[in-house]
CSV table of C-alpha atoms and ligand atoms in Angstrom, one decimal:
chain,number,residue,atom,x,y,z
S,12,UNK,CA,11.5,-19.6,-29.6
S,13,UNK,CA,7.8,-17.3,-29.7
S,14,UNK,CA,6.7,-15.4,-26.0
S,15,UNK,CA,3.1,-17.4,-24.7
S,16,UNK,CA,0.5,-15.7,-27.1
S,17,UNK,CA,-1.5,-13.2,-25.7
S,18,UNK,CA,-5.6,-13.8,-26.5
S,19,UNK,CA,-8.3,-12.6,-25.6
S,20,UNK,CA,-10.9,-13.1,-23.1
S,21,UNK,CA,-13.1,-14.8,-25.3
S,22,UNK,CA,-10.8,-17.5,-26.2
S,23,UNK,CA,-10.0,-15.4,-29.7
S,24,UNK,CA,-6.5,-15.2,-30.2
S,25,UNK,CA,-4.8,-11.4,-30.3
S,26,UNK,CA,-1.8,-11.4,-32.6
S,27,UNK,CA,-2.8,-8.4,-35.0
S,28,UNK,CA,0.1,-6.5,-33.2
S,29,UNK,CA,2.9,-9.4,-34.8
S,30,UNK,CA,2.2,-7.8,-37.9
S,31,UNK,CA,3.3,-4.5,-38.7
S,32,UNK,CA,1.3,-3.6,-42.6
S,33,UNK,CA,-2.2,-4.3,-40.1
S,34,UNK,CA,-0.8,-0.9,-38.6
S,35,UNK,CA,-1.0,0.9,-41.4
S,36,UNK,CA,-4.0,3.4,-42.8
S,37,UNK,CA,-5.0,2.1,-46.4
S,38,UNK,CA,-7.6,5.0,-47.7
S,39,UNK,CA,-7.8,6.9,-44.7
S,40,UNK,CA,-9.4,3.8,-42.4
S,41,UNK,CA,-7.9,0.9,-40.4
S,42,UNK,CA,-6.8,-2.1,-42.6
S,43,UNK,CA,-9.3,-5.0,-42.4
S,44,UNK,CA,-7.3,-8.0,-44.0
S,45,UNK,CA,-10.1,-10.2,-45.3
S,46,UNK,CA,-7.7,-11.6,-48.2
S,47,UNK,CA,-6.1,-14.7,-46.6
S,48,UNK,CA,-6.9,-17.4,-49.1
S,49,UNK,CA,-5.3,-15.4,-51.7
S,50,UNK,CA,-2.9,-13.9,-49.7
S,51,UNK,CA,-1.5,-13.9,-45.9
S,52,UNK,CA,0.1,-11.1,-44.2
S,53,UNK,CA,3.7,-11.4,-42.7
S,54,UNK,CA,4.6,-11.6,-38.9
S,55,UNK,CA,8.0,-9.1,-37.8
S,56,UNK,CA,9.6,-12.7,-37.1
S,57,UNK,CA,9.4,-14.0,-41.1
S,58,UNK,CA,10.8,-10.1,-42.1
S,59,UNK,CA,13.5,-10.5,-39.5
S,60,UNK,CA,14.1,-14.0,-41.0
S,61,UNK,CA,14.2,-12.5,-44.0
S,62,UNK,CA,16.5,-9.5,-42.9
S,63,UNK,CA,18.7,-11.9,-40.7
S,64,UNK,CA,19.5,-14.5,-43.6
S,65,UNK,CA,20.7,-11.9,-46.5
S,66,UNK,CA,22.1,-10.1,-43.5
S,67,UNK,CA,24.0,-12.9,-42.1
S,68,UNK,CA,23.8,-16.4,-43.9
S,69,UNK,CA,23.9,-15.8,-47.7
S,70,UNK,CA,25.5,-18.0,-50.3
S,71,UNK,CA,25.3,-20.7,-52.8
S,72,UNK,CA,24.2,-24.0,-51.2
S,73,UNK,CA,25.8,-28.0,-51.8
S,74,UNK,CA,28.5,-26.9,-53.8
S,75,UNK,CA,30.9,-24.9,-51.5
S,76,UNK,CA,33.3,-25.9,-49.0
S,77,UNK,CA,33.1,-22.1,-47.4
S,78,UNK,CA,31.6,-21.6,-43.9
S,79,UNK,CA,28.9,-19.6,-45.6
S,80,UNK,CA,28.2,-22.3,-47.9
S,81,UNK,CA,27.9,-24.7,-45.5
S,82,UNK,CA,26.2,-22.5,-43.3
S,83,UNK,CA,23.1,-22.0,-45.4
S,84,UNK,CA,23.0,-25.8,-47.1
S,85,UNK,CA,22.5,-26.3,-43.1
S,86,UNK,CA,19.8,-23.4,-42.7
S,87,UNK,CA,18.2,-24.9,-46.1
S,88,UNK,CA,17.8,-28.5,-45.1
S,89,UNK,CA,16.8,-27.4,-41.6
S,90,UNK,CA,13.8,-25.6,-43.0
S,91,UNK,CA,13.1,-29.1,-45.1
S,92,UNK,CA,13.0,-30.7,-41.5
S,93,UNK,CA,10.2,-28.0,-40.7
S,94,UNK,CA,8.2,-28.4,-43.5
S,95,UNK,CA,8.8,-32.4,-42.6
S,96,UNK,CA,7.6,-31.1,-38.7
S,97,UNK,CA,4.7,-28.6,-40.6
S,98,UNK,CA,3.1,-32.1,-42.6
S,99,UNK,CA,4.1,-34.8,-39.9
S,100,UNK,CA,5.7,-37.4,-42.8
S,101,UNK,CA,8.3,-39.3,-41.6
S,102,UNK,CA,11.6,-38.1,-43.5
S,103,UNK,CA,12.8,-34.8,-44.8
S,104,UNK,CA,14.0,-36.6,-47.9
S,105,UNK,CA,10.2,-36.9,-48.9
S,106,UNK,CA,9.9,-32.8,-49.0
S,107,UNK,CA,10.3,-31.0,-52.5
S,108,UNK,CA,10.7,-27.6,-52.3
S,109,UNK,CA,9.0,-25.8,-55.6
S,110,UNK,CA,7.6,-22.7,-56.3
S,111,UNK,CA,4.2,-23.1,-54.0
S,112,UNK,CA,0.7,-25.2,-54.9
S,113,UNK,CA,0.9,-24.9,-58.3
S,114,UNK,CA,4.2,-26.0,-60.0
S,115,UNK,CA,4.0,-28.8,-57.1
S,116,UNK,CA,1.1,-30.2,-59.1
S,117,UNK,CA,2.7,-29.4,-62.2
S,118,UNK,CA,5.8,-31.4,-61.3
S,119,UNK,CA,3.4,-34.4,-60.6
S,120,UNK,CA,1.7,-34.4,-63.8
S,121,UNK,CA,4.7,-34.1,-65.3
S,122,UNK,CA,6.8,-36.7,-63.7
S,123,UNK,CA,4.5,-39.3,-61.9
S,124,UNK,CA,2.0,-38.3,-65.0
S,125,UNK,CA,4.5,-39.6,-67.6
S,126,UNK,CA,3.4,-43.2,-66.6
S,127,UNK,CA,-0.7,-42.2,-67.2
S,128,UNK,CA,-1.6,-44.1,-70.7
S,129,UNK,CA,-4.5,-44.0,-73.3
S,130,UNK,CA,-7.8,-44.6,-71.1
S,131,UNK,CA,-6.7,-43.9,-67.8
S,132,UNK,CA,-8.1,-42.0,-65.8
S,133,UNK,CA,-7.6,-39.2,-63.0
S,134,UNK,CA,-10.6,-38.3,-60.6
S,135,UNK,CA,-10.8,-33.9,-59.1
S,136,UNK,CA,-13.7,-32.6,-58.1
S,137,UNK,CA,-16.1,-29.6,-59.1
S,138,UNK,CA,-14.7,-27.6,-56.1
S,139,UNK,CA,-11.4,-27.8,-57.5
S,140,UNK,CA,-9.0,-24.5,-58.3
S,141,UNK,CA,-7.9,-24.3,-61.5
S,142,UNK,CA,-4.2,-25.5,-60.5
S,143,UNK,CA,-5.5,-28.6,-59.4
S,144,UNK,CA,-7.3,-29.0,-63.1
S,145,UNK,CA,-5.5,-28.0,-66.0
S,146,UNK,CA,-2.3,-29.3,-65.2
S,147,UNK,CA,-4.2,-32.1,-65.0
S,148,UNK,CA,-6.2,-31.5,-68.7
S,149,UNK,CA,-2.7,-31.5,-70.2
S,150,UNK,CA,-1.5,-34.3,-68.8
S,151,UNK,CA,-4.6,-36.2,-70.7
S,152,UNK,CA,-3.9,-34.0,-73.6
S,153,UNK,CA,-0.8,-35.9,-73.7
S,154,UNK,CA,-1.2,-39.2,-72.5
S,155,UNK,CA,-4.8,-39.6,-73.8
S,156,UNK,CA,-6.2,-40.7,-70.1
S,157,UNK,CA,-9.3,-39.1,-69.1
S,158,UNK,CA,-10.4,-36.2,-66.6
S,159,UNK,CA,-13.6,-37.1,-64.8
S,160,UNK,CA,-14.5,-34.9,-62.0
S,161,UNK,CA,-16.8,-35.5,-59.0
S,162,UNK,CA,-19.8,-33.8,-58.9
S,163,UNK,CA,-20.6,-30.7,-55.3
S,164,UNK,CA,-24.1,-30.2,-53.6
S,165,UNK,CA,-26.4,-27.3,-53.5
S,166,UNK,CA,-24.8,-27.1,-50.2
S,167,UNK,CA,-21.1,-27.0,-51.6
S,168,UNK,CA,-20.0,-30.3,-50.3
S,169,UNK,CA,-18.0,-33.2,-52.6
S,170,UNK,CA,-20.8,-35.4,-53.5
S,171,UNK,CA,-19.5,-39.1,-52.1
S,172,UNK,CA,-22.3,-40.9,-54.2
S,173,UNK,CA,-21.3,-39.1,-57.5
S,174,UNK,CA,-17.7,-39.2,-56.1
S,175,UNK,CA,-17.7,-43.5,-55.4
S,176,UNK,CA,-19.3,-44.1,-59.0
S,177,UNK,CA,-17.0,-42.5,-61.0
S,178,UNK,CA,-14.3,-44.2,-58.9
S,179,UNK,CA,-13.5,-47.6,-60.1
S,180,UNK,CA,-10.5,-49.7,-61.8
S,181,UNK,CA,-9.0,-47.2,-64.7
S,182,UNK,CA,-8.5,-44.3,-61.8
S,183,UNK,CA,-4.9,-43.9,-61.6
S,184,UNK,CA,-5.0,-41.0,-59.8
S,185,UNK,CA,-7.4,-38.9,-57.3
S,186,UNK,CA,-6.9,-34.9,-56.8
S,187,UNK,CA,-8.6,-32.8,-54.5
S,188,UNK,CA,-8.6,-29.7,-52.4
S,189,UNK,CA,-7.7,-30.4,-48.8
S,190,UNK,CA,-10.3,-27.2,-48.2
S,191,UNK,CA,-11.9,-24.8,-50.5
S,192,UNK,CA,-10.6,-21.7,-51.4
S,193,UNK,CA,-13.7,-20.7,-53.2
S,194,UNK,CA,-16.5,-21.9,-50.7
S,195,UNK,CA,-14.4,-23.2,-47.6
S,196,UNK,CA,-15.3,-26.2,-47.4
S,197,UNK,CA,-13.3,-29.1,-45.7
S,198,UNK,CA,-13.2,-32.2,-48.0
S,199,UNK,CA,-13.4,-35.7,-46.2
S,200,UNK,CA,-10.0,-36.6,-47.8
S,201,UNK,CA,-9.5,-39.6,-45.0
S,202,UNK,CA,-12.7,-41.1,-45.7
S,203,UNK,CA,-11.3,-40.3,-49.9
S,204,UNK,CA,-7.6,-41.7,-49.6
S,205,UNK,CA,-9.7,-45.1,-48.5
S,206,UNK,CA,-11.4,-45.2,-51.0
S,207,UNK,CA,-9.4,-44.5,-53.4
S,208,UNK,CA,-6.7,-47.0,-52.3
S,209,UNK,CA,-9.8,-49.4,-53.1
S,210,UNK,CA,-9.1,-49.1,-56.1
S,211,UNK,CA,-4.7,-48.8,-55.9
S,212,UNK,CA,-5.6,-44.8,-57.2
S,213,UNK,CA,-2.9,-42.5,-55.9
S,214,UNK,CA,-4.0,-39.4,-53.9
S,215,UNK,CA,-2.7,-35.5,-54.4
S,216,UNK,CA,-4.1,-33.1,-51.5
S,217,UNK,CA,-3.7,-29.8,-52.3
S,218,UNK,CA,-3.2,-28.1,-48.7
S,219,UNK,CA,-2.5,-24.4,-50.3
S,220,UNK,CA,-5.3,-23.9,-47.7
S,221,UNK,CA,-5.4,-25.8,-45.6
S,222,UNK,CA,-1.7,-26.1,-44.4
S,223,UNK,CA,-2.1,-22.2,-42.1
S,224,UNK,CA,-5.8,-23.5,-40.1
S,225,UNK,CA,-5.4,-26.7,-39.2
S,226,UNK,CA,-2.9,-29.4,-38.1
S,227,UNK,CA,-2.2,-31.6,-41.2
S,228,UNK,CA,-0.5,-35.3,-40.9
S,229,UNK,CA,0.2,-37.0,-44.3
S,230,UNK,CA,0.9,-40.4,-42.1
S,231,UNK,CA,-2.4,-40.3,-40.6
S,232,UNK,CA,-3.8,-39.1,-43.6
S,233,UNK,CA,-1.7,-41.8,-45.7
S,234,UNK,CA,-1.5,-39.7,-48.9
S,235,UNK,CA,1.2,-40.1,-52.1
S,236,UNK,CA,1.1,-36.4,-52.6
S,237,UNK,CA,1.1,-32.7,-50.7
S,238,UNK,CA,1.0,-29.3,-52.1
S,239,UNK,CA,1.2,-26.3,-50.5
S,240,UNK,CA,2.0,-22.7,-50.7
S,241,UNK,CA,4.7,-20.6,-48.6
S,242,UNK,CA,2.6,-17.3,-49.1
S,243,UNK,CA,-0.3,-18.6,-47.8
S,244,UNK,CA,1.0,-20.1,-44.9
S,245,UNK,CA,2.5,-16.1,-43.4
S,246,UNK,CA,5.7,-16.8,-45.5
S,247,UNK,CA,7.4,-15.2,-48.8
S,248,UNK,CA,6.0,-15.8,-52.4
S,249,UNK,CA,7.9,-18.1,-54.9
S,250,UNK,CA,8.2,-21.0,-52.5
S,251,UNK,CA,5.8,-23.8,-51.3
S,252,UNK,CA,6.4,-27.4,-50.8
S,253,UNK,CA,5.3,-30.6,-52.7
S,254,UNK,CA,5.3,-34.1,-49.8
S,255,UNK,CA,5.8,-37.0,-52.1
S,256,UNK,CA,5.9,-40.5,-50.6
S,257,UNK,CA,9.3,-42.2,-50.0
S,258,UNK,CA,8.6,-44.9,-52.0
S,259,UNK,CA,6.9,-43.5,-54.6
S,260,UNK,CA,9.5,-40.4,-55.1
S,261,UNK,CA,12.0,-43.1,-55.4
S,262,UNK,CA,10.9,-44.4,-58.5
S,263,UNK,CA,10.2,-41.0,-59.9
S,264,UNK,CA,11.4,-39.8,-63.6
S,265,UNK,CA,13.7,-36.3,-63.2
S,266,UNK,CA,11.4,-33.7,-64.4
S,267,UNK,CA,13.9,-30.4,-65.1
S,268,UNK,CA,17.5,-31.2,-65.8
S,269,UNK,CA,20.3,-28.7,-64.9
S,270,UNK,CA,22.9,-28.5,-62.0
S,271,UNK,CA,22.1,-30.0,-58.1
S,272,UNK,CA,19.6,-32.5,-59.2
S,273,UNK,CA,22.5,-35.0,-61.2
S,274,UNK,CA,25.2,-37.1,-59.7
S,275,UNK,CA,27.6,-37.4,-62.5
S,276,UNK,CA,27.2,-35.9,-65.9
S,277,UNK,CA,29.1,-36.9,-69.2
S,278,UNK,CA,28.3,-37.1,-72.5
S,279,UNK,CA,27.8,-40.7,-73.1
S,280,UNK,CA,25.2,-40.3,-69.8
S,281,UNK,CA,24.0,-39.1,-66.8
S,282,UNK,CA,23.0,-40.5,-63.5
S,283,UNK,CA,20.9,-38.4,-61.4
S,284,UNK,CA,21.2,-37.1,-57.7
S,285,UNK,CA,19.1,-39.3,-55.4
S,286,UNK,CA,16.3,-37.9,-52.8
S,287,UNK,CA,13.7,-34.7,-53.5
S,288,UNK,CA,17.5,-32.3,-54.8
S,289,UNK,CA,16.4,-34.9,-58.1
S,290,UNK,CA,13.2,-32.5,-58.5
S,291,UNK,CA,16.0,-29.2,-57.1
S,292,UNK,CA,17.6,-28.2,-60.5
S,293,UNK,CA,19.6,-25.1,-60.2
S,294,UNK,CA,20.1,-22.9,-57.8
S,295,UNK,CA,16.7,-23.3,-55.7
S,296,UNK,CA,14.6,-20.4,-53.4
S,297,UNK,CA,17.3,-20.6,-50.7
S,298,UNK,CA,16.7,-17.4,-48.7
S,299,UNK,CA,12.6,-18.4,-49.2
S,300,UNK,CA,13.1,-21.7,-48.1
S,301,UNK,CA,14.8,-20.6,-44.6
S,302,UNK,CA,12.3,-18.0,-44.0
S,303,UNK,CA,9.6,-20.0,-44.7
S,304,UNK,CA,10.9,-22.5,-42.2
S,305,UNK,CA,10.7,-19.3,-39.7
S,306,UNK,CA,6.7,-18.6,-40.9
S,307,UNK,CA,5.8,-22.6,-39.8
S,308,UNK,CA,8.1,-21.9,-36.2
S,309,UNK,CA,5.7,-18.7,-35.9
S,310,UNK,CA,3.1,-20.6,-37.1
S,311,UNK,CA,4.3,-23.8,-34.4
S,312,UNK,CA,4.9,-20.8,-32.1
S,313,UNK,CA,0.7,-20.0,-32.1
S,314,UNK,CA,-0.6,-23.7,-32.1
S,315,UNK,CA,-2.7,-25.2,-35.2
S,316,UNK,CA,-5.5,-26.0,-32.7
S,317,UNK,CA,-5.9,-22.0,-30.9
S,318,UNK,CA,-5.6,-21.3,-34.7
S,319,UNK,CA,-8.2,-23.4,-36.0
S,320,UNK,CA,-10.0,-22.9,-32.8
S,321,UNK,CA,-9.7,-19.2,-33.3
S,322,UNK,CA,-10.8,-19.0,-37.3
S,323,UNK,CA,-13.8,-21.2,-36.9
S,324,UNK,CA,-14.8,-18.9,-34.0
S,325,UNK,CA,-14.1,-15.7,-36.2
S,326,UNK,CA,-16.5,-17.5,-38.7
S,327,UNK,CA,-19.2,-18.1,-36.9
S,328,UNK,CA,-19.8,-14.7,-35.6
S,329,UNK,CA,-19.1,-13.9,-39.4
S,330,UNK,CA,-21.8,-16.0,-40.8
S,331,UNK,CA,-24.1,-15.6,-38.3
S,332,UNK,CA,-24.0,-11.8,-39.1
S,333,UNK,CA,-23.9,-11.7,-42.5
S,334,UNK,CA,-27.4,-13.9,-42.4
S,335,UNK,CA,-29.2,-11.3,-40.5
S,336,UNK,CA,-29.0,-8.8,-43.4
S,337,UNK,CA,-31.4,-9.1,-45.6
S,338,UNK,CA,-30.7,-10.0,-49.3
S,339,UNK,CA,-27.9,-11.9,-48.5
S,340,UNK,CA,-26.8,-15.6,-50.2
S,341,UNK,CA,-24.1,-17.4,-48.7
S,342,UNK,CA,-22.5,-19.6,-51.0
S,343,UNK,CA,-20.9,-22.3,-49.3
S,344,UNK,CA,-22.9,-24.1,-46.5
S,345,UNK,CA,-21.1,-27.0,-45.4
S,346,UNK,CA,-21.1,-28.3,-41.8
S,347,UNK,CA,-17.4,-29.0,-42.0
S,348,UNK,CA,-15.6,-24.9,-43.3
S,349,UNK,CA,-12.5,-23.6,-42.9
S,350,UNK,CA,-12.7,-19.3,-42.4
S,351,UNK,CA,-14.0,-18.5,-45.4
S,352,UNK,CA,-17.1,-17.0,-46.2
S,353,UNK,CA,-18.2,-16.3,-49.8
S,354,UNK,CA,-21.3,-14.9,-50.1
S,355,UNK,CA,-24.2,-12.5,-52.4
S,356,UNK,CA,-25.3,-9.6,-51.5
S,357,UNK,CA,-28.6,-9.1,-53.5
S,358,UNK,CA,-28.7,-6.5,-56.2
S,359,UNK,CA,-25.3,-6.1,-56.3
S,360,UNK,CA,-22.1,-6.9,-58.0
S,361,UNK,CA,-19.4,-8.7,-56.2
S,362,UNK,CA,-17.3,-6.5,-57.5
S,363,UNK,CA,-19.2,-3.3,-56.5
S,364,UNK,CA,-19.2,-4.8,-53.2
S,365,UNK,CA,-15.4,-5.3,-53.4
S,366,UNK,CA,-14.4,-1.8,-54.4
S,367,UNK,CA,-17.0,0.0,-52.0
S,368,UNK,CA,-15.2,-2.0,-48.9
S,369,UNK,CA,-12.3,-1.4,-50.3
S,370,UNK,CA,-13.1,2.5,-49.7
S,371,UNK,CA,-13.7,1.3,-46.0
S,372,UNK,CA,-9.7,-0.2,-45.5
S,373,UNK,CA,-12.1,-3.3,-45.8
S,374,UNK,CA,-9.9,-5.6,-47.9
S,375,UNK,CA,-12.1,-9.0,-50.0
S,376,UNK,CA,-11.6,-10.4,-53.0
S,377,UNK,CA,-14.9,-10.9,-55.8
S,378,UNK,CA,-14.6,-13.3,-58.6
S,379,UNK,CA,-14.7,-16.7,-59.8
S,380,UNK,CA,-11.4,-17.5,-56.9
S,381,UNK,CA,-10.4,-19.3,-59.7
S,382,UNK,CA,-12.9,-22.0,-59.8
S,383,UNK,CA,-14.5,-21.6,-62.9
S,384,UNK,CA,-16.3,-24.8,-62.7
S,385,UNK,CA,-17.7,-24.5,-59.6
S,386,UNK,CA,-19.2,-21.3,-60.5
S,387,UNK,CA,-20.9,-22.5,-63.2
S,388,UNK,CA,-22.5,-24.9,-60.9
S,389,UNK,CA,-24.5,-22.8,-58.3
S,390,UNK,CA,-24.6,-20.8,-62.3
S,391,UNK,CA,-23.0,-17.5,-61.0
S,392,UNK,CA,-20.2,-15.5,-61.9
S,393,UNK,CA,-18.4,-15.4,-59.1
S,394,UNK,CA,-19.0,-14.7,-55.2
S,395,UNK,CA,-17.2,-12.3,-52.8
S,396,UNK,CA,-15.0,-13.8,-50.4
S,397,UNK,CA,-13.9,-13.4,-47.2
S,398,UNK,CA,-11.3,-15.7,-45.7
S,399,UNK,CA,-9.4,-15.0,-42.3
S,400,UNK,CA,-6.1,-15.8,-40.6
S,401,UNK,CA,-4.8,-15.8,-36.5
S,402,UNK,CA,-4.4,-11.8,-36.5
S,403,UNK,CA,-8.4,-10.8,-37.8
S,404,UNK,CA,-10.5,-10.0,-34.8
S,405,UNK,CA,-14.5,-9.3,-34.4
S,406,UNK,CA,-13.5,-5.7,-35.1
S,407,UNK,CA,-12.8,-6.5,-38.9
S,408,UNK,CA,-16.0,-8.4,-39.1
S,409,UNK,CA,-17.3,-5.4,-37.7
S,410,UNK,CA,-15.9,-3.6,-40.5
S,411,UNK,CA,-17.1,-6.2,-43.0
S,412,UNK,CA,-21.0,-6.4,-41.9
S,413,UNK,CA,-20.5,-2.3,-41.9
S,414,UNK,CA,-19.4,-1.7,-45.3
S,415,UNK,CA,-22.1,-4.5,-46.6
S,416,UNK,CA,-24.2,-2.4,-45.4
S,417,UNK,CA,-23.3,0.9,-46.4
S,418,UNK,CA,-23.0,-0.4,-49.9
S,419,UNK,CA,-26.4,-1.4,-49.5
S,420,UNK,CA,-27.5,1.5,-48.6
S,421,UNK,CA,-25.4,3.2,-51.9
S,422,UNK,CA,-27.2,0.6,-54.1
S,423,UNK,CA,-30.7,1.2,-52.2
S,424,UNK,CA,-31.2,-2.6,-52.0
F,24,PMP,N1,-5.2,-24.2,-54.6
F,24,PMP,C1,-5.5,-23.2,-54.0
F,24,PMP,C2,-6.8,-24.1,-53.2
F,24,PMP,C3,-5.7,-22.7,-54.0
F,24,PMP,O1,-6.6,-21.4,-52.7
F,24,PMP,C4,-4.5,-21.7,-55.1
F,24,PMP,C5,-4.4,-20.3,-54.5
F,24,PMP,N2,-5.4,-19.6,-54.4
F,24,PMP,C6,-3.9,-22.5,-54.9
F,24,PMP,C7,-4.1,-24.1,-55.3
F,24,PMP,C8,-2.6,-22.0,-56.4
F,24,PMP,O2,-1.6,-21.8,-55.5
F,24,PMP,P1,-0.5,-21.0,-55.5
F,24,PMP,O3,-1.0,-19.6,-56.6
F,24,PMP,O4,0.3,-20.2,-54.7
F,24,PMP,O5,0.6,-21.2,-56.6
């Protein structure tokens, strides 16, 4: 589907031209978009897929006898297959479309979670996004289960000794991020799954920051649940997916009730659809799923191996250049990191830094990154965060470094 992808002499990808928004000046400056952890920009191929769906294929799915409905249904189910391929799931019937990572995790908490009882334990890590903490707290309030959080080391890694100490026969679920959105730490998910298996616990992986940055294989990981969002994957907002291992999915109680999730309805009793449809009540985000499929195709065309190498090179360059500046503290120094650089500049609040960078056309994120327990661990209110995507370049790193220098001059630090 994609033309051969341009690469620079350095081996870095050169794909900014695929993304129209990047050509748009911001505050009169060239845009250096480094807020990819929050959401990614969309390539023309994805924008075209959105147009094409509404211009040629729009209809409601699954119930229609007419051609357009069948066509839209085919495209929607093809998108499920594209997600299957992205995650290397064994069967597309293990893929549930959701609004995104947050909804995927809440779905697990509200369906699978119904089996938890007082005294059962859920084990997360100190690195989690609020969306992988709060649904479990709500579940604990309902069920009497207990939420435990494994400690984080000074380098921003999961403290495996603490994790092992907290994991035990009461642990029913381990829920952790594949990649930390706040620090970029890549968690040792394979080892975590292996240890969790040893005590018979299920494992949920929050893949929000992973799927667009490295190849993911849920069969090799051997996890039970894997959640992600389309908008962090060069696709639209309002769509994402949840992988549920087939044997578990078959036993999950329904979630929301409504059309499309049933087999038969009567006042005497209703029976429910099998497979992912049981969890997709009502008209789903049909266009969103199909356009997310186009985003997955785009990413596959580039190749996740090349994306990972590109972002690793940019992270290394940015880390080296930022570390060379005076008064910089990098927060999160794990040896195995994805393309996220969290940092503090002595004497400048991250929000002030973000505002000054914005005047230079550099978009970063400043704050707690929806990971307040992690910030508390480091004793800081927040950080400045630059997060990289396949379209970023050394020029963006130049703009970041120059912007930080400018802020330091303005603040006289
Ligand atoms: N988990 C992680 C690690 C994230 O980075 C995010 C988004 N920042 C989420 C969960 C939530 O994703 P969404 O808002 O798309 O549901």
